[in-house]
Amino acid sequence: MEALLGHLLGAFGALASPTLLLIMLAGVAIGIVLGAMPGFGSSQALALLFPLTFAMSVDQAVLFFLAVYSAVEYGSSIPAILIRTPGTGASAITVLDGYAMARKGLARKALRISLYTGVIGGMISTLIFIVAGTSLGHVALMFGPGELFAVGVFGLSIVASFFGKDAARGFLAAGIGLLLATVGSSGFGGLRFDFNQGYLMDGIPLVIIIIAFLAGPEAFRLLVEHRRTVETREEAAASDAGDLNRITPQEAKALIPTILRSSLIGTAIGIIPGAGASVAAMLAYSEERRWSKRPEAFGTGIPEGIAAPECSNNAVVAGTLVPSLTLGIPGSGGAAILLGVLISKGVVPGPLLFRDHGTFVMTVFVGLLAINVMMLFVGLLCTRPFSLVAKVPMRLLGPFVLVLIVVGSYAYANYTTHVIMVLVLSAIAYWFERISIPVVPIVLAFIMGPIIEENLSRALTITGGDLWTVLSRPITVVVLLLALATAVYSITSMMRAAVLAEKGRAKDKP
Amino acid sequence: MSDRTKRGASGAFEIKVPTRAALLSTAGVILLGLSFLSVETYNMMPPILPGYPGDAFFPRLVLGFCVIWAVIILARSIFLSQAAAAARYEAPYVVLHWLEFASVIVLVLLYALLVEPVGFEITTVVLMMALLVPRLLAGPRATPARAALLALALSLATMLILYAGLGPGLKIGLPLKFLPTYIQ
């Protein structure tokens, strides 16, 4: 206890340095801007900023990276809410209710919910880390390829929650997403569905899929139907919902259980190496809908639909630190770069880190709390100017969204083929939306596909092709059973809702 | 459909397809694509490691899964009664504004082909203007001169913001013609 207090005092002493605080603030601001750009996930942002850490001390470098890492997760939700273009896969779920709320004239409210819940999620998971960091680290060791395959299947079972009215079209969409994920290298030396085209050999980048299937159809809709979206001056004025943009105490109170559940989900998923923020956001959203008294309202722009994914994907950051710092196992691409920074500064991650560098570890914990507070202030300053985007008339927003996605997809790798890929896939996604084939399952299945396939292949290779050994490990069995229960529950509740809607329609008929 | 949408005036250059036919033809095209991809899996690398099920294992599993659901959609579109099928669709018809749709496709294709030879600055401004002018003209109290001027100003501003963010900001090597490049 005495040692803990000593480390805590040391941490506060280190954090009192104005230089360190300024570096963290800069990290938060840069992270929000990078996160808001399509294609800049935490890994890309940290890789880009890696050279900046050469001149920093170990405390400064790690806290700068953590500030960027946390802020990227928040920043990516800004374009997801305003223009249906998530900066990362983790914010793809935020699109559902965030964009719907923004289109009701409540963009500022959606941004605030995303900010507040993200910050609270980050803080809760940091506190969990402070209390139970070392013991939780050993949970990560229990997850081998077989267990991660089961986690992937569990993630896929949640996709059923995003099917909409018709399960058959939803399943087909999920299958298309899985199929797109198989393009390119198999990871075992072979190439698949590349048709001898160089641009397909590395597979389709996730950024291209996110842009094409989420932002693309919306850009097409805004552009193709622009004559139908001409607003009168009165309508444009009415689009600012004024007082409705405030979060009422009742709404805040109602969000408390959502925040608690989603923070725990985010932290737990963060601890599992390789699962990541996308799985956490999907799981939190699906769980929230399951717990909700109004599941049918999800997707129409309700606060819980924004709070759940945002809270959980920010909670993942501290969760990822658990296996990274306690065992030296990077939980994500971003965490791997963070470990690189630590090692380059002569600090070896692992169980001994807590014994040999206790004050440093405590500085990271307390610094992470400070980063979340900074994110709150910077985010609040940005909310009003960002929300002005929602006031741009819909017919004029289309060209800006299209140019942003065209330039964004080109700049991702300076490759014009990516622009054409986005164009073709966006046109297909637009058509799918017109005939009610849901596009969100395509993106989610694309994210889950490699987790499932790579881990299954690895597990089978380790066990010499013995599927029974892979599937009969205790954690795998439990997770697979959970996946089955989730899928059955999602589909039956969807069918029940369809039957009720049908009855309602029959009753309405004279 | 919102009131705003209902008030829309664009009647020409539209294709109106019954949703049932649209879904039927889409499922048919997807099935054809799946059959082609199934044949393609036989060109994939056989397993080289003991225990590894091979490169084609997972794609075949997914292809089978997709075929099942595509066939269900196809069969339902063919065999369900008109009334039962209609209850499953959001709207009885899918309306596609083909001219607007085709113009967006052509503009983006031209951008992709010309951005490197002509340069980021000019192609971005031209693409933005081509999209903005007709939309500004559709607004209240718009004149061609005002729309063109406003479109030019907005296009230049957008291009400069994108350049500042991607070029000097993120050191991304854009194909620039006259603005200073920040990548060696």
XYZ file of C-alpha atoms in Angstrom:
694
model
C 0.000 0.000 0.000
C 2.858 2.293 0.932
C 4.603 1.510 -2.346
C 1.373 2.184 -4.261
C 0.985 5.593 -2.602
C 4.624 6.341 -3.337
C 4.140 5.490 -7.023
C 0.942 7.540 -7.069
C 2.718 10.596 -5.647
C 5.521 10.093 -8.154
C 2.958 9.923 -10.965
C 1.290 13.181 -9.907
C 4.733 14.774 -9.689
C 5.555 13.687 -13.241
C 2.187 14.884 -14.536
C 2.663 18.335 -12.974
C 5.198 19.077 -15.710
C 3.733 21.721 -18.081
C 5.726 20.220 -20.990
C 4.134 16.805 -20.444
C 0.650 18.319 -20.186
C 1.200 20.284 -23.410
C 2.441 17.154 -25.202
C -0.675 15.248 -24.054
C -2.911 18.124 -25.176
C -1.206 18.176 -28.581
C -1.699 14.391 -28.812
C -5.419 14.767 -28.094
C -5.856 17.535 -30.721
C -3.837 15.676 -33.386
C -5.646 12.411 -32.587
C -9.104 13.970 -32.996
C -8.130 15.468 -36.380
C -6.516 12.221 -37.629
C -9.398 10.103 -36.350
C -11.855 12.304 -38.239
C -10.088 11.496 -41.525
C -11.313 8.363 -43.296
C -8.508 5.810 -43.365
C -6.668 6.963 -40.260
C -7.159 4.346 -37.590
C -5.068 4.313 -34.425
C -2.350 2.143 -36.032
C -1.915 4.469 -39.010
C -1.962 7.579 -36.807
C 0.611 6.160 -34.367
C 2.836 4.904 -37.187
C 2.713 8.356 -38.791
C 3.633 10.096 -35.539
C 6.298 7.584 -34.427
C 9.257 9.784 -35.506
C 8.003 12.592 -33.222
C 8.715 10.423 -30.172
C 12.468 10.207 -30.893
C 13.084 13.476 -29.078
C 10.763 12.664 -26.146
C 11.412 10.975 -22.812
C 9.697 7.626 -22.180
C 6.868 9.237 -20.113
C 6.269 11.895 -22.749
C 6.363 9.422 -25.655
C 3.966 6.912 -24.064
C 1.482 9.536 -22.886
C 1.624 11.320 -26.251
C 0.830 8.025 -27.966
C -1.951 7.205 -25.515
C -3.440 10.676 -26.082
C -3.393 10.113 -29.854
C -4.735 6.545 -29.483
C -7.686 7.616 -27.292
C -8.473 10.713 -29.367
C -8.446 8.793 -32.669
C -11.191 6.514 -31.323
C -13.301 9.568 -30.427
C -12.389 11.562 -33.562
C -13.471 8.782 -35.910
C -17.035 9.093 -34.656
C -17.306 12.758 -35.769
C -17.576 12.123 -39.545
C -19.577 8.944 -38.779
C -22.226 11.114 -37.110
C -22.089 14.076 -39.496
C -21.608 12.561 -42.958
C -21.971 8.798 -42.420
C -18.241 8.314 -43.047
C -16.643 6.553 -40.060
C -12.937 7.230 -39.669
C -12.327 3.653 -38.433
C -14.166 0.323 -38.420
C -14.981 0.802 -34.743
C -17.203 3.783 -35.543
C -19.140 1.942 -38.254
C -21.794 1.103 -35.646
C -22.043 4.746 -34.501
C -23.287 5.571 -38.001
C -26.576 3.758 -37.330
C -27.953 6.030 -34.617
C -25.469 8.922 -34.798
C -26.197 9.799 -38.409
C -29.914 9.212 -37.917
C -29.895 11.654 -34.977
C -27.875 14.240 -36.944
C -30.400 14.055 -39.775
C -33.125 14.975 -37.302
C -31.268 18.275 -36.711
C -29.633 16.973 -33.514
C -26.023 16.724 -34.679
C -24.678 18.627 -31.670
C -26.505 16.334 -29.280
C -25.179 13.238 -31.077
C -21.622 14.617 -30.934
C -21.992 15.415 -27.239
C -23.339 11.958 -26.382
C -20.445 10.421 -28.299
C -17.947 12.652 -26.453
C -19.321 12.277 -22.923
C -19.854 8.537 -23.124
C -16.507 7.992 -24.835
C -14.705 9.923 -22.091
C -16.580 8.119 -19.302
C -15.914 4.744 -20.976
C -12.209 5.574 -21.182
C -12.106 6.613 -17.520
C -13.991 3.553 -16.229
C -11.717 1.180 -18.112
C -8.637 3.056 -16.823
C -9.892 2.690 -13.249
C -10.466 -1.037 -13.834
C -6.919 -1.219 -15.163
C -5.543 0.552 -12.054
C -7.363 -1.818 -9.703
C -6.936 -5.132 -11.518
C -4.315 -4.637 -14.248
C -1.893 -7.400 -13.267
C -4.493 -10.083 -12.552
C -6.462 -9.322 -15.730
C -3.309 -9.660 -17.779
C -3.322 -13.421 -17.250
C -6.774 -13.707 -18.853
C -5.116 -12.773 -22.151
C -2.873 -15.836 -21.902
C -5.915 -18.122 -21.998
C -6.794 -17.010 -25.536
C -5.090 -19.054 -28.240
C -6.088 -19.261 -31.943
C -9.011 -21.624 -31.180
C -10.498 -19.256 -28.617
C -9.961 -16.269 -30.928
C -11.745 -18.168 -33.711
C -14.684 -18.570 -31.311
C -14.534 -14.830 -30.479
C -14.699 -14.136 -34.227
C -17.732 -16.412 -34.637
C -19.326 -14.669 -31.661
C -18.697 -11.304 -33.378
C -20.306 -12.655 -36.540
C -23.351 -13.889 -34.622
C -23.919 -10.308 -33.475
C -24.057 -9.185 -37.114
C -27.561 -10.695 -37.218
C -28.693 -7.760 -35.051
C -28.078 -5.423 -38.007
C -30.137 -7.331 -40.568
C -33.221 -5.135 -40.600
C -36.539 -6.492 -41.817
C -35.461 -9.558 -43.731
C -33.062 -12.192 -42.369
C -32.383 -13.735 -45.808
C -31.111 -10.444 -47.231
C -29.082 -9.843 -44.055
C -27.428 -13.277 -44.233
C -26.636 -12.760 -47.913
C -25.061 -9.377 -47.070
C -22.959 -10.936 -44.288
C -21.837 -13.671 -46.714
C -20.811 -11.040 -49.276
C -18.746 -9.279 -46.582
C -17.008 -12.549 -45.657
C -16.364 -13.278 -49.323
C -14.817 -9.844 -49.922
C -12.522 -10.492 -46.944
C -11.110 -13.620 -48.643
C -9.748 -11.649 -51.617
C -5.947 -11.524 -51.761
C -3.336 -13.395 -49.755
C -4.575 -16.324 -47.664
C -1.838 -15.759 -45.093
C -0.507 -19.250 -45.874
C 1.298 -18.412 -49.110
C -1.541 -18.576 -51.637
C -3.573 -15.932 -53.463
C -7.344 -16.018 -53.824
C -9.786 -14.300 -56.180
C -7.020 -12.022 -57.468
C -7.607 -12.878 -61.177
C -3.932 -12.013 -61.773
C -4.647 -8.358 -60.991
C -1.933 -6.716 -58.926
C -4.374 -4.456 -57.078
C -6.248 -7.482 -55.679
C -3.182 -9.398 -54.482
C -3.028 -7.566 -51.132
C -6.791 -7.876 -50.707
C -9.315 -5.051 -50.485
C -8.266 -2.577 -47.763
C -10.707 -2.158 -44.874
C -10.712 1.623 -45.465
C -11.988 1.078 -49.008
C -14.776 -1.192 -47.734
C -15.802 1.281 -45.012
C -15.826 4.229 -47.420
C -17.568 2.309 -50.202
C -20.290 0.619 -48.174
C -21.079 3.336 -45.619
C -20.124 6.733 -47.062
C -20.462 5.808 -50.749
C -24.199 4.999 -50.890
C -24.993 8.132 -48.874
C -22.927 10.275 -51.270
C -24.806 8.692 -54.188
C -28.139 9.276 -52.479
C -27.349 12.936 -51.815
C -26.109 13.479 -55.365
C -28.559 11.373 -57.343
C -31.649 12.574 -55.527
C -30.516 16.195 -55.096
C -33.537 17.721 -56.814
C -35.679 15.992 -54.240
C -33.735 17.443 -51.347
C -34.009 21.150 -52.134
C -34.882 22.797 -48.820
C -36.815 25.997 -48.429
C -35.357 28.704 -46.164
C -37.926 27.818 -43.491
C -36.916 24.151 -43.581
C -33.217 25.028 -43.375
C -33.912 27.245 -40.354
C -36.002 24.520 -38.743
C -33.175 21.999 -39.128
C -31.438 23.599 -36.121
C -33.300 21.912 -33.320
C -32.036 24.436 -30.704
C -32.907 23.337 -27.177
C -33.469 19.736 -28.285
C -29.676 19.541 -28.699
C -29.285 19.599 -24.905
C -28.909 16.314 -23.071
C -31.545 16.384 -20.350
C -30.848 15.017 -16.832
C -33.426 12.268 -17.523
C -31.581 11.234 -20.680
C -28.235 11.302 -18.857
C -29.669 9.165 -16.043
C -31.142 6.699 -18.528
C -27.709 6.300 -20.131
C -25.943 5.235 -16.896
C -26.650 1.471 -17.262
C -25.660 1.659 -20.947
C -22.367 3.332 -20.024
C -21.578 0.769 -17.311
C -22.380 -2.232 -19.503
C -20.532 -0.866 -22.531
C -17.449 0.139 -20.499
C -17.180 -3.382 -19.111
C -17.634 -4.894 -22.580
C -15.002 -2.534 -24.042
C -12.483 -3.288 -21.300
C -13.054 -7.054 -21.538
C -12.716 -7.099 -25.327
C -9.629 -4.850 -25.112
C -7.934 -7.403 -22.872
C -8.356 -10.151 -25.513
C -5.487 -9.712 -27.997
C -6.637 -9.292 -31.583
C -10.357 -8.750 -30.951
C -10.249 -4.928 -31.146
C -12.539 -1.915 -30.934
C -14.816 -2.978 -33.821
C -15.839 -6.172 -32.011
C -16.342 -4.202 -28.780
C -18.585 -1.629 -30.489
C -20.653 -4.327 -32.217
C -21.063 -6.350 -29.056
C -21.966 -3.316 -26.929
C -24.581 -2.154 -29.451
C -26.091 -5.612 -29.778
C -26.175 -6.112 -25.988
C -27.736 -2.690 -25.495
C -30.471 -3.524 -27.946
C -31.074 -6.822 -26.183
C -31.396 -5.077 -22.789
C -33.484 -2.202 -24.136
C -37.212 -1.822 -23.592
C -37.466 -0.318 -27.074
C -35.184 -2.447 -29.311
C -37.162 -1.434 -32.383
C -36.033 2.195 -31.905
C -32.356 1.318 -32.442
C -31.163 2.698 -35.759
C -33.607 5.595 -35.660
C -31.302 7.987 -33.768
C -31.582 7.201 -30.053
C -28.967 8.142 -27.407
C -28.287 4.517 -26.319
C -27.432 3.609 -29.922
C -24.620 6.183 -29.882
C -23.534 5.730 -26.261
C -23.013 1.951 -26.428
C -20.514 1.761 -29.312
C -18.739 4.997 -28.375
C -18.327 4.078 -24.728
C -17.047 0.591 -25.525
C -14.609 1.559 -28.272
C -12.978 4.147 -25.994
C -12.867 1.639 -23.129
C -10.887 -0.688 -25.385
C -7.815 1.607 -25.174
C -7.106 0.922 -21.485
C -8.182 -2.712 -21.932
C -5.575 -3.142 -24.677
C -2.893 -1.861 -22.289
C -3.516 -4.782 -19.911
C -1.907 -7.563 -22.006
C 0.525 -5.066 -23.571
C 2.080 -3.777 -20.347
C 1.613 -6.800 -18.077
C 2.597 -9.548 -20.532
C 4.157 -7.765 -23.492
C 1.392 -9.081 -25.811
C 0.097 -6.307 -28.086
C -3.721 -6.393 -28.172
C -3.957 -4.357 -31.386
C -1.864 -2.727 -34.116
C -1.799 0.501 -32.094
C -0.624 -1.343 -28.978
C 2.149 -3.022 -30.980
C 3.483 0.413 -31.988
C 3.189 1.544 -28.370
C 5.266 -1.448 -27.277
C 7.776 -0.475 -29.966
C 8.102 2.970 -28.376
C 8.615 1.432 -24.927
C 11.271 -0.987 -26.140
C 13.032 1.757 -28.151
C 13.302 3.717 -24.883
C 14.786 0.756 -23.026
C 11.652 -0.203 -21.048
C 10.804 -3.900 -21.352
C 7.069 -4.644 -21.011
C 6.057 -7.658 -18.945
C 5.280 -8.619 -15.341
C 8.573 -7.104 -14.119
C 7.548 -3.686 -15.443
C 5.202 -3.242 -12.486
C 8.006 -4.091 -10.023
C 10.887 -2.245 -11.685
C 9.072 0.807 -13.098
C 6.118 1.199 -10.714
C 6.059 4.996 -10.880
C 6.132 4.906 -14.673
C 3.187 2.462 -14.793
C 1.227 4.642 -12.369
C 2.068 7.735 -14.486
C 0.543 5.923 -17.485
C -2.637 5.100 -15.510
C -3.110 8.593 -14.077
C -2.037 10.165 -17.373
C -4.745 8.194 -19.168
C -7.341 9.677 -16.804
C -5.932 13.166 -17.515
C -6.037 12.473 -21.259
C -9.748 11.681 -21.016
C -10.373 14.971 -19.169
C -8.442 16.846 -21.877
C -10.425 15.047 -24.556
C -13.605 16.271 -22.906
C -12.500 19.920 -23.070
C -11.053 19.766 -26.591
C -14.116 17.821 -27.770
C -16.502 20.346 -26.236
C -14.670 23.187 -27.985
C -14.959 21.333 -31.295
C -18.590 20.197 -31.016
C -20.199 23.483 -32.086
C -18.001 24.137 -35.158
C -18.214 20.480 -36.244
C -22.005 20.450 -35.876
C -22.252 23.274 -38.449
C -21.638 20.593 -41.102
C -25.112 19.249 -40.353
C -26.590 22.643 -41.303
C -25.223 22.520 -44.857
C -28.220 21.964 -47.175
C -28.412 18.281 -48.126
C -28.104 18.970 -51.862
C -24.803 20.821 -51.296
C -23.421 18.281 -48.837
C -23.322 15.568 -51.552
C -20.462 17.096 -53.608
C -18.347 17.653 -50.471
C -18.890 14.089 -49.252
C -18.073 12.655 -52.688
C -14.898 14.732 -53.085
C -13.814 13.804 -49.556
C -14.244 10.080 -50.186
C -12.656 10.235 -53.648
C -9.610 12.178 -52.411
C -9.491 10.122 -49.189
C -9.492 6.801 -51.054
C -6.802 8.087 -53.449
C -4.605 9.506 -50.671
C -4.799 6.225 -48.680
C -2.110 4.701 -50.920
C -1.746 7.226 -53.809
C -3.457 4.672 -56.008
C -6.145 5.566 -58.542
C -7.386 1.953 -58.599
C -8.647 2.478 -55.039
C -10.820 5.350 -56.317
C -12.313 3.075 -58.965
C -12.812 0.285 -56.381
C -14.671 2.734 -54.111
C -16.773 3.937 -57.048
C -17.807 0.432 -58.148
C -18.492 -0.833 -54.620
C -20.367 2.384 -53.700
C -22.610 2.011 -56.749
C -23.330 -1.610 -55.741
C -23.969 -0.528 -52.126
C -26.335 2.213 -53.331
C -28.275 -0.349 -55.364
C -28.338 -2.754 -52.400
C -29.782 -0.023 -50.178
C -32.462 0.711 -52.759
C -33.607 -2.932 -52.707
C -33.234 -3.193 -48.900
C -30.164 -5.417 -48.761
C -28.497 -4.030 -45.603
C -24.907 -2.842 -46.109
C -23.775 -2.641 -42.459
C -23.500 -6.488 -42.178
C -21.179 -6.439 -45.217
C -18.729 -4.136 -43.391
C -18.995 -6.001 -40.082
C -18.557 -9.420 -41.694
C -15.559 -8.061 -43.622
C -13.968 -7.092 -40.286
C -14.774 -10.437 -38.635
C -13.812 -12.659 -41.612
C -10.023 -12.563 -41.179
C -10.292 -13.029 -37.382
C -12.330 -16.201 -37.944
C -10.394 -17.663 -40.853
C -6.822 -16.907 -39.765
C -7.380 -18.210 -36.249
C -9.215 -21.336 -37.415
C -6.431 -22.112 -39.895
C -3.768 -21.523 -37.221
C -5.609 -23.670 -34.679
C -6.047 -26.506 -37.196
C -2.391 -26.331 -38.176
C -1.314 -26.495 -34.508
C -3.571 -29.488 -33.825
C -2.699 -31.279 -37.084
C -6.195 -30.752 -38.500
C -8.090 -32.079 -35.473
C -11.222 -29.909 -35.467
C -12.584 -31.598 -32.332
C -9.543 -30.553 -30.283
C -9.958 -26.982 -31.525
C -13.669 -26.811 -30.732
C -13.706 -28.683 -27.442
C -11.492 -26.340 -25.403
C -13.570 -24.939 -22.513
C -13.426 -21.230 -23.447
C -14.094 -22.054 -27.110
C -17.165 -24.139 -26.204
C -18.589 -21.386 -23.965
C -17.997 -18.623 -26.527
C -19.418 -20.721 -29.393
C -22.524 -21.546 -27.334
C -22.915 -17.843 -26.577
C -22.608 -17.135 -30.304
C -25.321 -19.676 -31.088
C -27.624 -18.248 -28.406
C -27.022 -14.683 -29.650
C -27.750 -15.577 -33.273
C -30.915 -17.505 -32.356
C -32.081 -14.668 -30.089
C -31.414 -11.987 -32.734
C -33.216 -13.891 -35.460
C -36.235 -14.906 -33.364
C -36.685 -11.382 -31.982
C -36.428 -10.013 -35.524
C -39.049 -12.503 -36.737
C -41.287 -11.638 -33.781
C -40.982 -7.930 -34.641
C -41.865 -8.675 -38.281
C -44.954 -10.656 -37.225
C -46.053 -7.836 -34.893
C -45.549 -5.268 -37.668
C -47.574 -7.464 -40.020
C -50.394 -7.714 -37.480
C -50.272 -3.936 -37.003
C -50.566 -3.378 -40.743
C -53.477 -5.817 -40.976
C -55.229 -3.981 -38.121
C -54.716 -0.588 -39.821
C -56.375 -1.788 -43.010
C -60.064 -0.806 -43.138
C -40.678 8.947 -48.023
C -40.359 12.466 -46.533
C -42.517 15.426 -47.553
C -39.435 16.971 -49.080
C -38.903 13.886 -51.197
C -42.541 13.729 -52.222
C -42.355 17.319 -53.390
C -39.469 16.455 -55.751
C -39.802 17.560 -59.323
C -37.392 15.292 -61.159
C -39.594 13.100 -63.353
C -37.453 12.711 -66.451
C -34.427 10.406 -66.713
C -35.869 7.949 -64.202
C -36.088 4.171 -64.376
C -38.913 2.651 -62.350
C -38.460 -1.058 -61.611
C -40.823 -3.206 -59.497
C -38.919 -4.083 -56.281
C -39.706 -7.762 -56.807
C -38.096 -7.744 -60.267
C -35.123 -5.736 -58.960
C -34.525 -8.227 -56.156
C -35.028 -11.193 -58.487
C -32.512 -9.914 -61.030
C -29.995 -8.933 -58.312
C -30.216 -12.388 -56.698
C -29.806 -13.941 -60.165
C -26.690 -11.873 -60.911
C -25.254 -12.687 -57.464
C -25.858 -16.411 -58.061
C -24.056 -16.207 -61.408
C -21.149 -14.445 -59.701
C -21.063 -17.055 -56.934
C -20.969 -19.888 -59.494
C -18.039 -18.232 -61.262
C -16.188 -17.773 -57.950
C -16.893 -21.403 -56.987
C -15.118 -22.560 -60.150
C -12.257 -20.168 -59.313
C -11.682 -21.895 -55.939
C -10.319 -24.947 -57.831
C -7.361 -22.791 -58.946
C -6.386 -22.075 -55.341
C -3.306 -23.489 -53.663
C -3.738 -26.954 -52.082
C -2.780 -27.341 -48.391
C 0.980 -27.462 -47.879
C 1.046 -27.692 -44.082
C -0.292 -30.729 -42.202
C -3.619 -29.818 -40.652
C -4.166 -26.656 -42.746
C -7.449 -27.129 -44.624
C -6.215 -25.265 -47.705
C -6.763 -21.828 -49.240
C -10.088 -22.838 -50.780
C -11.670 -24.179 -47.571
C -13.045 -20.941 -46.119
C -14.078 -19.332 -49.443
C -16.035 -22.500 -50.343
C -17.745 -22.467 -46.967
C -18.764 -18.813 -47.474
C -19.785 -19.405 -51.098
C -22.071 -22.243 -50.006
C -23.572 -20.003 -47.331
C -24.192 -17.197 -49.856
C -25.707 -19.578 -52.422
C -28.260 -20.828 -49.861
C -29.494 -17.306 -49.071
C -29.417 -16.109 -52.679
C -31.529 -19.133 -53.695
C -33.998 -18.413 -50.855
C -34.360 -14.791 -52.025
C -34.711 -15.894 -55.629
C -37.281 -18.590 -54.834
C -39.274 -16.249 -52.614
C -39.350 -13.592 -55.328
C -40.637 -16.161 -57.830
C -43.065 -18.199 -55.750
C -44.497 -15.858 -53.122
C -47.858 -14.324 -53.895
C -47.910 -10.647 -54.948
C -49.389 -9.542 -51.612
C -47.016 -11.585 -49.442
C -44.017 -10.383 -51.419
C -45.140 -6.732 -51.277
C -45.308 -6.911 -47.468
C -41.565 -7.667 -47.415
C -40.577 -4.607 -49.465
C -40.138 -1.018 -48.283
C -41.730 0.292 -51.497
C -43.386 -1.440 -54.459
C -41.021 0.235 -56.946
C -37.346 1.139 -57.034
C -36.811 4.460 -58.789
C -33.341 5.121 -60.175
C -32.366 8.550 -61.529
C -30.089 7.068 -64.131
C -28.787 10.334 -65.608
C -27.626 11.688 -62.239
C -26.255 8.241 -61.325
C -24.352 7.905 -64.616
C -23.012 11.462 -64.412
C -21.539 10.818 -60.932
C -19.913 7.591 -62.198
C -18.450 9.330 -65.265
C -17.137 12.303 -63.244
C -15.383 10.099 -60.680
C -13.927 7.866 -63.411
C -12.584 10.940 -65.188
C -11.120 12.170 -61.901
C -9.367 8.833 -61.327
C -7.952 8.855 -64.868
C -6.867 12.496 -64.897
C -5.692 13.222 -61.349
C -2.111 12.108 -62.051
C -1.564 13.577 -65.566
C -3.506 16.830 -64.990
C -2.752 17.310 -61.300
C -4.641 17.240 -58.024
C -5.356 20.981 -57.998
C -7.175 21.261 -61.335
C -9.010 17.911 -61.254
C -10.313 18.465 -57.711
C -11.595 21.968 -58.513
C -13.200 20.801 -61.776
C -14.868 17.769 -60.130
C -16.201 19.918 -57.302
C -17.495 22.590 -59.690
C -19.146 20.035 -61.965
C -21.020 18.666 -58.961
C -21.812 21.981 -57.293
C -23.050 24.155 -60.185
C -26.217 22.157 -61.032
C -27.028 21.805 -57.326
C -26.569 25.495 -56.636
C -28.751 26.295 -59.646
C -31.512 24.154 -58.132
C -31.579 26.362 -55.034
C -33.861 29.325 -54.394
C -33.021 32.627 -56.187
C -30.047 31.160 -58.052
C -28.638 32.655 -61.250
C -26.046 30.928 -63.473
C -23.394 33.609 -62.815
C -23.881 33.550 -59.037
C -23.916 29.751 -58.977
C -20.711 29.526 -61.031
C -18.885 32.077 -58.880
C -19.968 30.497 -55.613
C -19.088 27.021 -56.929
C -15.618 28.239 -57.956
C -14.995 29.795 -54.534
C -16.188 26.675 -52.674
C -14.210 24.366 -54.962
C -10.978 26.337 -54.522
C -11.453 26.448 -50.754
C -12.144 22.693 -50.590
C -9.091 21.890 -52.714
C -6.835 24.113 -50.585
C -8.129 22.616 -47.307
C -7.602 19.068 -48.622
C -4.134 20.016 -49.880
C -3.163 21.613 -46.551
C -4.438 18.618 -44.563
C -2.985 15.886 -46.754
C 0.160 17.545 -48.168
C 1.915 19.689 -45.550
C -0.201 18.213 -42.726
C 0.173 14.466 -43.252
C 3.028 14.481 -45.780
C 1.005 12.508 -48.322
C 2.481 12.732 -51.813
C -0.377 14.174 -53.867
C 0.155 14.494 -57.649
C 0.587 18.293 -57.570
C 1.199 20.504 -60.594
C 1.809 23.976 -59.170
C 1.315 23.911 -55.393
C 4.529 23.141 -53.465
C 5.113 19.475 -52.723
C 6.276 18.353 -49.290
C 7.473 14.876 -50.238
C 10.904 14.323 -51.765
